[in-house]
XYZ file of C-alpha atoms in Angstrom:
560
model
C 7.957 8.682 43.314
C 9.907 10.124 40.613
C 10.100 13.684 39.651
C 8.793 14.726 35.842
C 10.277 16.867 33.277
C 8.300 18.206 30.679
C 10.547 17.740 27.098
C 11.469 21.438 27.662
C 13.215 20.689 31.084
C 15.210 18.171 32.163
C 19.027 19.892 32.887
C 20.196 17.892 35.828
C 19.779 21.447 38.075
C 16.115 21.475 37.510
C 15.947 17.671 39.244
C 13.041 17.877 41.028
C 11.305 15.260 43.000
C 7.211 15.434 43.022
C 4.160 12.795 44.403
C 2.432 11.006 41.762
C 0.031 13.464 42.159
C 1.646 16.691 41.730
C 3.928 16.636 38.521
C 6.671 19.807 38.713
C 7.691 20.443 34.835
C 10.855 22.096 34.780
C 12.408 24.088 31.466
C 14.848 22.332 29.174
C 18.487 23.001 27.422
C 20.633 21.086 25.949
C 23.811 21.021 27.098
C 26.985 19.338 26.922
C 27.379 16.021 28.392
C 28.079 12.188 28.011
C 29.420 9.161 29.464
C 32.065 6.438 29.057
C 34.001 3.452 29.420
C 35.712 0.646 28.548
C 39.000 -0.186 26.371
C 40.172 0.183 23.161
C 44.017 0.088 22.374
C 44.589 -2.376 24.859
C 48.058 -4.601 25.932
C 48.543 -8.222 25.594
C 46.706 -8.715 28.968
C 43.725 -8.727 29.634
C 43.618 -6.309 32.588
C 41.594 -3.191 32.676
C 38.294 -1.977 34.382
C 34.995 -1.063 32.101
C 32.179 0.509 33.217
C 28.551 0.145 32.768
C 25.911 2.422 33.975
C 23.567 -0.423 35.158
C 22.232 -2.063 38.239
C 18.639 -3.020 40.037
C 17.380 -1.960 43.179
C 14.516 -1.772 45.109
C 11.511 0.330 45.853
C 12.907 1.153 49.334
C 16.342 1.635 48.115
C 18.652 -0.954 49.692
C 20.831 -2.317 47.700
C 21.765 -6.027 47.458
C 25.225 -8.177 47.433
C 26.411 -9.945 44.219
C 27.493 -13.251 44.465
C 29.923 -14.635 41.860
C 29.594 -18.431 40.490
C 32.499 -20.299 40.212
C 31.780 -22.946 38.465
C 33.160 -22.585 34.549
C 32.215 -24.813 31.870
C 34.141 -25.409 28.542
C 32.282 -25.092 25.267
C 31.873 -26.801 21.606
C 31.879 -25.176 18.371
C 29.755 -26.896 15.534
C 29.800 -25.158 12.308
C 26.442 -24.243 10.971
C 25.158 -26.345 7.678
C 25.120 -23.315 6.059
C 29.199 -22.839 6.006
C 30.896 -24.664 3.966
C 34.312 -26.489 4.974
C 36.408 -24.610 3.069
C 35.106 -20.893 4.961
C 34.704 -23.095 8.259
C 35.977 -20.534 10.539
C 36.475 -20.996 14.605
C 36.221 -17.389 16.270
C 38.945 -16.221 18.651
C 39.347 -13.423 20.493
C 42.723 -11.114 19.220
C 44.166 -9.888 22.555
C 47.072 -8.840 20.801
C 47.199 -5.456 18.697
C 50.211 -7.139 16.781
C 48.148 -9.720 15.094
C 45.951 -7.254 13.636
C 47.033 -5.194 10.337
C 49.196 -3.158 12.620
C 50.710 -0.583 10.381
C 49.262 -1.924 7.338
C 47.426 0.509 4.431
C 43.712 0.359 4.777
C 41.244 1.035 1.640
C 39.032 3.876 2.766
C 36.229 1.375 3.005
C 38.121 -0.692 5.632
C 35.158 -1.964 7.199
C 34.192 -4.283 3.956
C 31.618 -6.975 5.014
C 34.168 -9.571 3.867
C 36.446 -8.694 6.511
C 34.264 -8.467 9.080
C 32.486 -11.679 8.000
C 35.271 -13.805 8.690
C 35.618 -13.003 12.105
C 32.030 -13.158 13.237
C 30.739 -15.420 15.767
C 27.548 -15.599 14.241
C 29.221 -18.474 11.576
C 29.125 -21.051 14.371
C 26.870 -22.175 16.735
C 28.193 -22.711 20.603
C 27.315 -24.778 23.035
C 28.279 -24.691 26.915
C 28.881 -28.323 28.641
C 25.818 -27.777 30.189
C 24.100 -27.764 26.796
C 22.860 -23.641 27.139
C 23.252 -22.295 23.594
C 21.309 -19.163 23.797
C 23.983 -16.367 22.993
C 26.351 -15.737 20.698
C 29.944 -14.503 21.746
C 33.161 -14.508 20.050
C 35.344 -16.691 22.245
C 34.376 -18.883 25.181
C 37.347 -20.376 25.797
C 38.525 -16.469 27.960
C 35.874 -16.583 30.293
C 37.772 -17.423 33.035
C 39.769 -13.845 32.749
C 36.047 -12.206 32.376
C 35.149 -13.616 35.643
C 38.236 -12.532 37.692
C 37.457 -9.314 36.253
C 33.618 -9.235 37.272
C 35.000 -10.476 40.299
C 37.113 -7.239 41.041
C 35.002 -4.838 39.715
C 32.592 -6.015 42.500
C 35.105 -4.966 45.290
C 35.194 -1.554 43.632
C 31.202 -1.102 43.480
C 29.777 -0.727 47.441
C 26.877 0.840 46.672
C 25.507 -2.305 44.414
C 27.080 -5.020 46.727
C 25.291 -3.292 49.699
C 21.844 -2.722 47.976
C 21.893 -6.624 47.406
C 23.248 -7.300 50.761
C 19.867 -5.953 51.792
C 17.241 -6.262 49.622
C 18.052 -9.861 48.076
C 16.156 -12.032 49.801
C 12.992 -9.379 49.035
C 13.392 -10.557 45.469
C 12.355 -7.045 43.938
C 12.107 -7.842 40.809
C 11.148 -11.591 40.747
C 9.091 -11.823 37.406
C 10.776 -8.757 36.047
C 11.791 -9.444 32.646
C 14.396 -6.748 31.442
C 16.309 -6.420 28.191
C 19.617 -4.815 28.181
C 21.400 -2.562 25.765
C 24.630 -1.333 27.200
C 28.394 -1.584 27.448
C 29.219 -5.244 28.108
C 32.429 -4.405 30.648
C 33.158 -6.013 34.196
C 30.599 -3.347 35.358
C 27.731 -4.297 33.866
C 28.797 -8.036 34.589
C 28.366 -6.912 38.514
C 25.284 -5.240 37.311
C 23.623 -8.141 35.366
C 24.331 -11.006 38.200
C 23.003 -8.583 40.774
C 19.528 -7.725 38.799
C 18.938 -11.650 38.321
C 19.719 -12.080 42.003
C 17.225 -9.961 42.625
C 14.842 -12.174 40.901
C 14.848 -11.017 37.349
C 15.578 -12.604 33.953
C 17.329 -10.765 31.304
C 18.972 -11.054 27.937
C 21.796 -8.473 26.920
C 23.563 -6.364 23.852
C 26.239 -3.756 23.448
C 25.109 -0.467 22.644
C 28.522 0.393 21.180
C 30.068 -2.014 18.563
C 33.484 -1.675 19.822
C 32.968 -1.620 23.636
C 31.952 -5.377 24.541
C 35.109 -7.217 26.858
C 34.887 -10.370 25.163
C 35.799 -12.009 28.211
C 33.363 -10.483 29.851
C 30.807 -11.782 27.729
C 31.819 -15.214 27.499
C 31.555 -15.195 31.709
C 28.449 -14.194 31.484
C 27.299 -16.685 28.744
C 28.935 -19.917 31.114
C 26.583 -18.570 34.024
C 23.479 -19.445 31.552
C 22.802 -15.592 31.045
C 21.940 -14.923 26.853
C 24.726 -12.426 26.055
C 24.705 -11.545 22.298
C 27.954 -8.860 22.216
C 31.451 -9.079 20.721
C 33.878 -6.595 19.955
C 34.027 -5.164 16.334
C 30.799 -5.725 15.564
C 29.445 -4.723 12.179
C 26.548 -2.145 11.609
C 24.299 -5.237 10.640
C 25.059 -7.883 13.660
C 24.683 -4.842 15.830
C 21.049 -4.560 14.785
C 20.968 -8.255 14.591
C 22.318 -8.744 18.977
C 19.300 -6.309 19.605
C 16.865 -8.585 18.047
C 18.067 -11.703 18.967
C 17.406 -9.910 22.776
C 14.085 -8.950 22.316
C 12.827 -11.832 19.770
C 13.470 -14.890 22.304
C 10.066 -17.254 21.696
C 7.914 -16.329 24.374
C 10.068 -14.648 26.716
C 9.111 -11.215 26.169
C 10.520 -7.610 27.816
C 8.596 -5.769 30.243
C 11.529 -3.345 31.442
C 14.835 -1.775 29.025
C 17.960 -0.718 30.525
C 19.472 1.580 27.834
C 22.118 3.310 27.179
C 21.836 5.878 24.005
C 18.372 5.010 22.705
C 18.887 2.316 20.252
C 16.938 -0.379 21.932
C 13.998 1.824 23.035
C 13.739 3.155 19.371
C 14.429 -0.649 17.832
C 11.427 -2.247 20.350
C 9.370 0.975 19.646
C 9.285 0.364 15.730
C 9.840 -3.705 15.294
C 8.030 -4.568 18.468
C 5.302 -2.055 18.921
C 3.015 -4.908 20.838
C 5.847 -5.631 23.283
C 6.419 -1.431 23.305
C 3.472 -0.921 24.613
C 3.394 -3.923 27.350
C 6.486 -2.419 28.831
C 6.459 -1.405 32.694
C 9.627 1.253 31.895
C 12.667 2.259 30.755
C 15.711 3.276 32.101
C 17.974 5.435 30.312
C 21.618 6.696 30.970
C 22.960 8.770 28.584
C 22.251 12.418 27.232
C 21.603 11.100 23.469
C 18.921 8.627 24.279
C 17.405 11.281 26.866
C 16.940 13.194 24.146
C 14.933 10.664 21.969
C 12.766 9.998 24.875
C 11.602 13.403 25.029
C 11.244 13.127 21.391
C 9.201 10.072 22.070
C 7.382 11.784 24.649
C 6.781 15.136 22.528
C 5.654 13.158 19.500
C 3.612 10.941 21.593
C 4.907 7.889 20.716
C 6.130 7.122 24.191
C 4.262 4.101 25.515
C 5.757 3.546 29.053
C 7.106 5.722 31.717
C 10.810 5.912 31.495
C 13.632 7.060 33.952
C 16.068 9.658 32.692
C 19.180 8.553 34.874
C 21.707 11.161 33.449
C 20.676 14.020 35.054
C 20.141 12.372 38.381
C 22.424 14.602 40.775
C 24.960 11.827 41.480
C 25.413 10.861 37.596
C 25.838 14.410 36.464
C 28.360 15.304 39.405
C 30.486 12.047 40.050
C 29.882 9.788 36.894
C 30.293 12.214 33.431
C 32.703 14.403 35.819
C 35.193 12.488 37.849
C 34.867 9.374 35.302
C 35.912 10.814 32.271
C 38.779 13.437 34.457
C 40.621 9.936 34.792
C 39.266 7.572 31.529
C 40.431 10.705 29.188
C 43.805 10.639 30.092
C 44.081 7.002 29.842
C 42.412 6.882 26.475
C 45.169 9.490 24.939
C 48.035 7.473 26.340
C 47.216 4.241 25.250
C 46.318 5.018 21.897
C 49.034 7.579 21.474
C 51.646 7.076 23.379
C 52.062 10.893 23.507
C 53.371 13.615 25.699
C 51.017 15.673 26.115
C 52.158 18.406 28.609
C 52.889 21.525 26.229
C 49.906 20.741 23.944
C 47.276 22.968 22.209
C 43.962 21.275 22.863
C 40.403 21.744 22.260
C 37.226 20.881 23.687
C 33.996 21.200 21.928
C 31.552 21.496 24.705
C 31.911 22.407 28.123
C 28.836 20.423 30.256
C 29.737 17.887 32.867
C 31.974 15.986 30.548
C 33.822 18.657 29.362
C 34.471 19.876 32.414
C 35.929 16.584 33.741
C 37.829 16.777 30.173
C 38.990 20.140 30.836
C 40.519 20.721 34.162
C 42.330 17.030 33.348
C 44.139 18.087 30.616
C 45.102 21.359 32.277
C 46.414 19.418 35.005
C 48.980 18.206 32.638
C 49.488 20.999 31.650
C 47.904 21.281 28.531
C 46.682 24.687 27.064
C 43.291 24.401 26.689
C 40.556 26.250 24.911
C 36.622 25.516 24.823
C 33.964 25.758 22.205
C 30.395 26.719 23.360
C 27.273 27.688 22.208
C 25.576 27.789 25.769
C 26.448 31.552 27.083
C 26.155 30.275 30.732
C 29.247 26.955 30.023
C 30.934 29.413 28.245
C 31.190 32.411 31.265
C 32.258 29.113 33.864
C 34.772 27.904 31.256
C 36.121 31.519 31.580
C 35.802 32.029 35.500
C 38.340 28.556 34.997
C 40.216 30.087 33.161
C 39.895 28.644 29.982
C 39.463 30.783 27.242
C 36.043 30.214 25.189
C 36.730 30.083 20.982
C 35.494 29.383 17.824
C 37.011 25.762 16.281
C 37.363 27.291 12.959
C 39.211 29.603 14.388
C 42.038 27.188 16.147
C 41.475 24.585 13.916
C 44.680 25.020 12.098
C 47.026 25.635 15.178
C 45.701 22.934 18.034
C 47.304 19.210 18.784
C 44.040 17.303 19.973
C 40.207 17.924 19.759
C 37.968 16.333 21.554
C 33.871 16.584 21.395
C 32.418 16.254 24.547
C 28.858 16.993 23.474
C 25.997 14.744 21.474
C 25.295 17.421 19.109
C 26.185 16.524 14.771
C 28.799 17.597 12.746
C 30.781 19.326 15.607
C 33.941 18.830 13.334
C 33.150 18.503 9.613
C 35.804 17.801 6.960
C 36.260 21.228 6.064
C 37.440 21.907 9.570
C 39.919 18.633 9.465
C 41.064 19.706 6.310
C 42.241 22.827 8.145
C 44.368 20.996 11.269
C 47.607 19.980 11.084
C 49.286 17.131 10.842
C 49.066 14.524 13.437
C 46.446 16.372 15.418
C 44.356 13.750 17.250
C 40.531 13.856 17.024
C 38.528 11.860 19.853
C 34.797 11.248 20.511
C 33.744 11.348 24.377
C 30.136 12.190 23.903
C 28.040 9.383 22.996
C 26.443 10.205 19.458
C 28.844 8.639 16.783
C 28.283 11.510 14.534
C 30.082 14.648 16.230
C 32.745 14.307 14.012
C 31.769 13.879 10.412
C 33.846 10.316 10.084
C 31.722 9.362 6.757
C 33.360 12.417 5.034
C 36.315 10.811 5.583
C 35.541 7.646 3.528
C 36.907 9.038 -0.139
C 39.313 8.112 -2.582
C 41.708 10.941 -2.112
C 42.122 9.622 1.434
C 43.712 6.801 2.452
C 43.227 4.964 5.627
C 46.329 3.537 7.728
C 45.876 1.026 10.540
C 48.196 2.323 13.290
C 46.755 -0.315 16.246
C 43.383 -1.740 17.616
C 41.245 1.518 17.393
C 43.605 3.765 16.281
C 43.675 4.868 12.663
C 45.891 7.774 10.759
C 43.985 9.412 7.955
C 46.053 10.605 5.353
C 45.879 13.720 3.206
C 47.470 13.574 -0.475
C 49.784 15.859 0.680
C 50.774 13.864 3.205
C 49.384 15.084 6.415
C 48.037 13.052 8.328
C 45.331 13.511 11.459
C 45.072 10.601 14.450
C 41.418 9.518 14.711
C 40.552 7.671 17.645
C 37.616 4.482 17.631
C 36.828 5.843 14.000
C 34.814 9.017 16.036
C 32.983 7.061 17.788
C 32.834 7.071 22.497
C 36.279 7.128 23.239
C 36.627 5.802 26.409
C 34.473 2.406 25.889
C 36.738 1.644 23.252
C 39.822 2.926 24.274
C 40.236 2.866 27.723
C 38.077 1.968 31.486
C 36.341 3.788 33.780
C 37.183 3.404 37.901
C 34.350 0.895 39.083
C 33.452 2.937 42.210
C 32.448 5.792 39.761
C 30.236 3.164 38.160
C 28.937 1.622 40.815
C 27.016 5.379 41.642
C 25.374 5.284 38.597
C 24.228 1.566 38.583
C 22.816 1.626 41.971
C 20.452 4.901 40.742
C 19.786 2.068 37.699
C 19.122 -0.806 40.109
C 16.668 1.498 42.376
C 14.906 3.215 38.885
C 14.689 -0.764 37.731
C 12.576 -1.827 41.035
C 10.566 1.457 41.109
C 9.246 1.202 38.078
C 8.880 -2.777 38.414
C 6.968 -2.044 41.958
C 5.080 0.484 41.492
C 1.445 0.371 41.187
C -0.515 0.899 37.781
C -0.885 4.017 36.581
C 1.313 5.672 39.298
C 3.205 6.735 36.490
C 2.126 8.226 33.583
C 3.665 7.662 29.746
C 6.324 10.189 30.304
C 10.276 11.237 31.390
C 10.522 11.201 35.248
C 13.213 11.709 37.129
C 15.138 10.050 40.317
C 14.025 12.067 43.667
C 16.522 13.938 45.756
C 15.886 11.384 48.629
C 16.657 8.194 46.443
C 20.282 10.550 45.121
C 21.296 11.132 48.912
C 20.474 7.379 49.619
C 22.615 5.958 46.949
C 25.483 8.410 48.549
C 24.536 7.182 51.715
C 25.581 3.545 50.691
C 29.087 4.394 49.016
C 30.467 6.263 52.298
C 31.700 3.600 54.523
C 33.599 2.792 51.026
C 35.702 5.740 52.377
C 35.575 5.570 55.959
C 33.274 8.443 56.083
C 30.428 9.577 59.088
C 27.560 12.214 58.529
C 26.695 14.731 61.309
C 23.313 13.994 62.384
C 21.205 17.329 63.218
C 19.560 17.629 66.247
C 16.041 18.493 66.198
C 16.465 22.060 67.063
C 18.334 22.230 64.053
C 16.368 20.336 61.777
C 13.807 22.555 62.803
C 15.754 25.833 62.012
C 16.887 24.888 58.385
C 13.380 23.674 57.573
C 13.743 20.374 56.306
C 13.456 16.518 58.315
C 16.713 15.043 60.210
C 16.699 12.245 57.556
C 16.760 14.285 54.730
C 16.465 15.424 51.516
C 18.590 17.972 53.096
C 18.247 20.272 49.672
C 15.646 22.295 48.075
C 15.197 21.086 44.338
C 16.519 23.730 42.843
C 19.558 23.495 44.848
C 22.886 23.701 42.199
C 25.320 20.756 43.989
């Protein structure tokens, strides 16, 4: 069973793993941490790698193998009787940054409704060949680059492939009706064909409104799967894809894969019947962590929920080595900078900003680190990184980058301070560390430089480089490696069956987390990836250092 954390305690240190009948609550802190993927700036191709924390698994932890359809069919477009001829408008996909306003002046409200309006798939209604009309995508006519790209992802994700492999045929979660909120990338294409192989049915949104591949989506829309996700979604159809998910007739939810609250808090306050029929919730990132505590706290918490980012294996391999390698990508896309030689600073040093960090400084970037946490701050310094104040470098760095899901990390007095052409990024996962609304005046005018990529400039001229308008970075700028991904979603897939098997009442209306056991499993499963072979202990041995030959092989409190 999974291990509790009291809303005071759930730092990914403090994992522990207790019975159903003996609850271990742990103390709390906030700290800095996030998650990422996908693309944002991107090339004519369509080639890159996204990543979505997802995935099913079973009560016993095996993990199943993914098998991709190949059948494609082509789709019709019927404008609705609500549009009239002359705004008839047939969606397509932009692949190119060219064909949007590159370097064209933006009005500070650049995101105007009409704009938006006139590129959203919701004017038409779609139709597959096969007559399934249940979604709403931008552009079916791409899904054949989607698949290829689900299709590769899969050869970069063991642990999922092999927890199919051999729990499939046990159909885990046959019945299992789960709603998704998430990136839409490759990723989570591996992770949503592998959850319905395993017997569920689900219906899926973005949690971001940049992040959704488009080709991706469509895929998943010409295997009969309800995808309602398209990149550059407005405030209101973002609202409107989560709904359409949950609001299907009489197919209801009785599990939510999340990623940063939004669906949890949407079902919790639209849907309160279907809240509280829910068998659990899985959650990924640090934000919506910290609304399920809140939840929890306040009592309004009606189903036990899994609090997958401070599992051992997300903490240490996903929000580290992911976002070492999606950072760098994200700056040189969008940029096109040199960035060896330049001041940088990073607000927040948890997992993320370590990753961040020691990336940066590997190209030799100087770096400096904002804390508030004396214990980050003292390992940023045993780094070597020297710990500061942002209004105190504000006006001399190159690049700032929040890696934590606190608010207002960089308000406009602070931006008002940097120089020109610094470059402010997002890779936490709340879209308000940097105060982007403050930005939206008169006196400042707004410059489209490419896709996700916008100068703000100063009357004076100066002019600062903000990245996916402050919002995650790397799911709109850039990918995340698939084998990083594949950790995380297999801890999903395994929460996902756990919660879906296990007997009423085994787990109360609270925050658990995953058990050591079920972290050294999902390990277990991505080592032949690398040709690797354990060291089995003898008994003697086994004996000596106190704990069983097939692990855990770690106390709870052990610090990996």
């Amino acid at each position: 069973m999974m291990s509790k954390k009291s809303e005071n305690g759930y730092q990914a240190e403090t994992a522990a793993c207790c019975t159903a009948e003996n609850h271990h609550h742990q103390p709390h802190h906030h700290h800095s941490s996030s998650h990422c993927d996908r693309y944002a700036a991107r090339k004519p191709s369509i080639q890159f790698d996204r990543a979505s924390l997802l995935t099913t698994t079973d009560g016993n932890g095996a993990i199943c193998k993914s098998t991709s359809p190949s059948s494609t069919s082509t789709t019709t477009t019927t404008t609705t009787a609500s549009t009239s001829a002359s705004t008839h408008v047939v969606p397509t996909i932009i692949v190119d940054d060219v064909s949007r306003k590159t370097q064209s002046t933006i009005p500070f409200d650049s995101e105007s409704d009409e704009d938006q309006q006139e590129a959203s798939p919701r004017i038409s209604v779609k139709r597959t060949d096969s007559g399934f009309e249940d979604f709403c995508v931008r552009n079916l006519s791409i899904a054949k680059y989607g698949r290829k790209e689900i299709d590769i992802a899969e050869q970069e994700m063991p642990g999922v492939m092999t927890l199919l492999e051999r729990v499939g045929a046990e159909k885990p979660l046959k019945n299992a009706q789960i709603v998704g909120c998430t990136h839409i990338t490759a990723q989570t294409g591996v992770l949503i064909r592998t959850l319905i192989q395993l017997g569920a049915s689900v219906r899926w949104c973005a949690c971001n409104i940049y992040s959704t591949q488009d080709e991706v989506a469509a895929a998943l829309v010409n295997e009969n799967i309800p995808i309602f996700a398209w990149e550059g979604e407005t405030e209101e159809e973002f609202w409107w894809c989560i709904d359409k998910c949950v609001s299907a007739g009489h197919w209801r939810p009785n599990l939510i894969v999340d990623d940063g609250g939004d669906m949890t808090s949407y079902v919790a306050k639209t849907y309160p019947t279907v809240f509280a029929q829910l068998k659990g919730i899985v959650e990924e990132s640090l934000h919506g962590v910290h609304r399920l505590y809140n939840m929890s706290k306040t009592e309004q918490l009606a189903a036990p929920a899994m609090n997958i980012n401070d599992s051992v294996l997300k903490t240490r391999f996903d929000s580290i080595y992911s976002c070492r390698e999606s950072i760098i990508d994200c700056l040189k896309r969008t940029t096109d900078s040199m960035l060896g030689g330049k001041q940088a600073v990073i607000c927040g040093y948890g997992d993320i900003g370590k990753g961040v960090s020691n990336a940066l400084k590997g190209l030799g970037v100087n770096v400096v680190v904002t804390e508030i946490d004396p214990i980050c701050a003292l390992q940023a310094c045993m780094e070597g990184f020297r710990v500061v104040r942002l209004e105190d470098v504000a006006q001399q760095v190159d690049i700032v980058i929040t890696c934590t899901s606190n608010q207002h990390v960089v308000t406009r007095n602070l931006m008002n301070q940097m120089k020109s052409g610094c470059i402010l990024c997002n890779m936490g996962r709340s879209n308000t560390v940097i105060d982007v609304p403050s930005l939206r005046t008169k006196d400042l005018t707004w410059e489209r430089l490419r896709l996700q990529v916008d100068h703000i400039i100063w009357p004076n001229g100066k002019r600062l480089v903000l990245l996916a308008q402050g919002r995650q970075v790397c799911p709109s700028c850039s990918c995340v490696p698939s084998l990083v991904i594949s950790i995380t979603a297999t801890t999903q897939i395994l929460a996902l069956i756990e919660l879906f098997t296990s007997q009423r009442g085994r787990y109360k209306k609270d925050v658990y987390l995953m058990p050591k056991k079920m972290d050294e499993y999902v390990a277990s499963l991505h080592l032949p990836f690398f040709g690797a072979n354990l060291t089995e202990l003898t008994d003697a041995q086994a004996e000596y250092l106190g704990v069983n030959k097939t692990g855990p092989f770690k106390q709870n409190y052990y610090r990996y």
